[in-house]
Amino acid sequence: MSDRHRIELRWRGRNGRTGRTEIVRAESDESILDAAERADVGLPFGCRTGACATCTGRLLTGKIEHLRPPRGLKNDSKEDGYVLLCIARAKSDCEIEVGSDVQTDLVTNPWK
């Protein structure tokens, strides 16, 4: 099995359609956020420890594991496929929905 995985990052476009797409290669020992940065693909991030959920993505296909428990995610969010890219390691080729709209799905805005 390869130690390097193909990660397809998909930004959500208008009306829920797929917008921009980028492909990065992630080593099995690096976070998906680090792999994206190495490829000059910008993703939102905050704490880099799995606490703030700014780097939230939603796993569409593939397997990941979190390096440590993702404190920024509730159990039901994890069950719905949400992952924290700063502490997520790819265990297979993956497709992940990314961008600020994904985090907005997860966090209720009291001002709306």
Coordinates of N, CA and C in Angstrom, one line a residue, residues 1-7 24-30 63 89-94:
M1 N 0.8 -1.2 0.0 CA 0.0 0.0 0.0 C 0.9 1.2 0.0
S2 N 0.5 2.2 -0.8 CA 1.3 3.5 -0.9 C 1.2 4.3 0.4
D3 N 2.3 5.0 0.7 CA 2.3 5.9 1.8 C 2.0 7.3 1.4
R4 N 1.6 7.5 0.1 CA 1.2 8.8 -0.4 C -0.2 8.6 -1.0
H5 N -1.1 9.6 -0.7 CA -2.4 9.5 -1.1 C -2.9 10.8 -1.9
R6 N -3.8 10.6 -2.8 CA -4.3 11.6 -3.6 C -5.5 12.2 -2.9
I7 N -5.5 13.5 -2.7 CA -6.5 14.2 -2.0 C -7.2 15.2 -2.9
V24 N -4.1 17.5 -4.3 CA -2.8 17.5 -3.6 C -2.4 16.1 -3.2
R25 N -1.2 15.8 -3.0 CA -0.7 14.5 -2.6 C -0.2 14.6 -1.1
A26 N -0.7 13.8 -0.3 CA -0.4 13.8 1.1 C 0.4 12.6 1.5
E27 N 1.5 12.8 2.2 CA 2.2 11.7 2.8 C 1.4 11.2 4.0
S28 N 1.6 9.9 4.3 CA 0.8 9.3 5.4 C 1.1 9.9 6.8
D29 N 2.3 10.6 6.9 CA 2.6 11.1 8.2 C 2.4 12.7 8.3
E30 N 1.7 13.3 7.3 CA 1.5 14.7 7.4 C 0.0 15.0 7.3
K63 N -10.7 7.4 3.5 CA -10.5 7.2 5.0 C -9.5 8.1 5.5
R89 N -5.0 12.8 9.0 CA -4.0 12.1 8.1 C -4.8 11.2 7.2
A90 N -4.5 11.2 5.9 CA -5.2 10.4 4.9 C -4.7 9.0 5.1
K91 N -5.6 8.0 5.1 CA -5.3 6.6 5.1 C -5.6 5.9 3.8
S92 N -6.2 6.7 2.8 CA -6.5 6.3 1.5 C -6.6 7.5 0.6
D93 N -6.8 7.3 -0.7 CA -7.2 8.5 -1.5 C -8.5 9.0 -1.0
C94 N -8.7 10.3 -1.0 CA -9.9 10.9 -0.4 C -10.4 12.0 -1.3

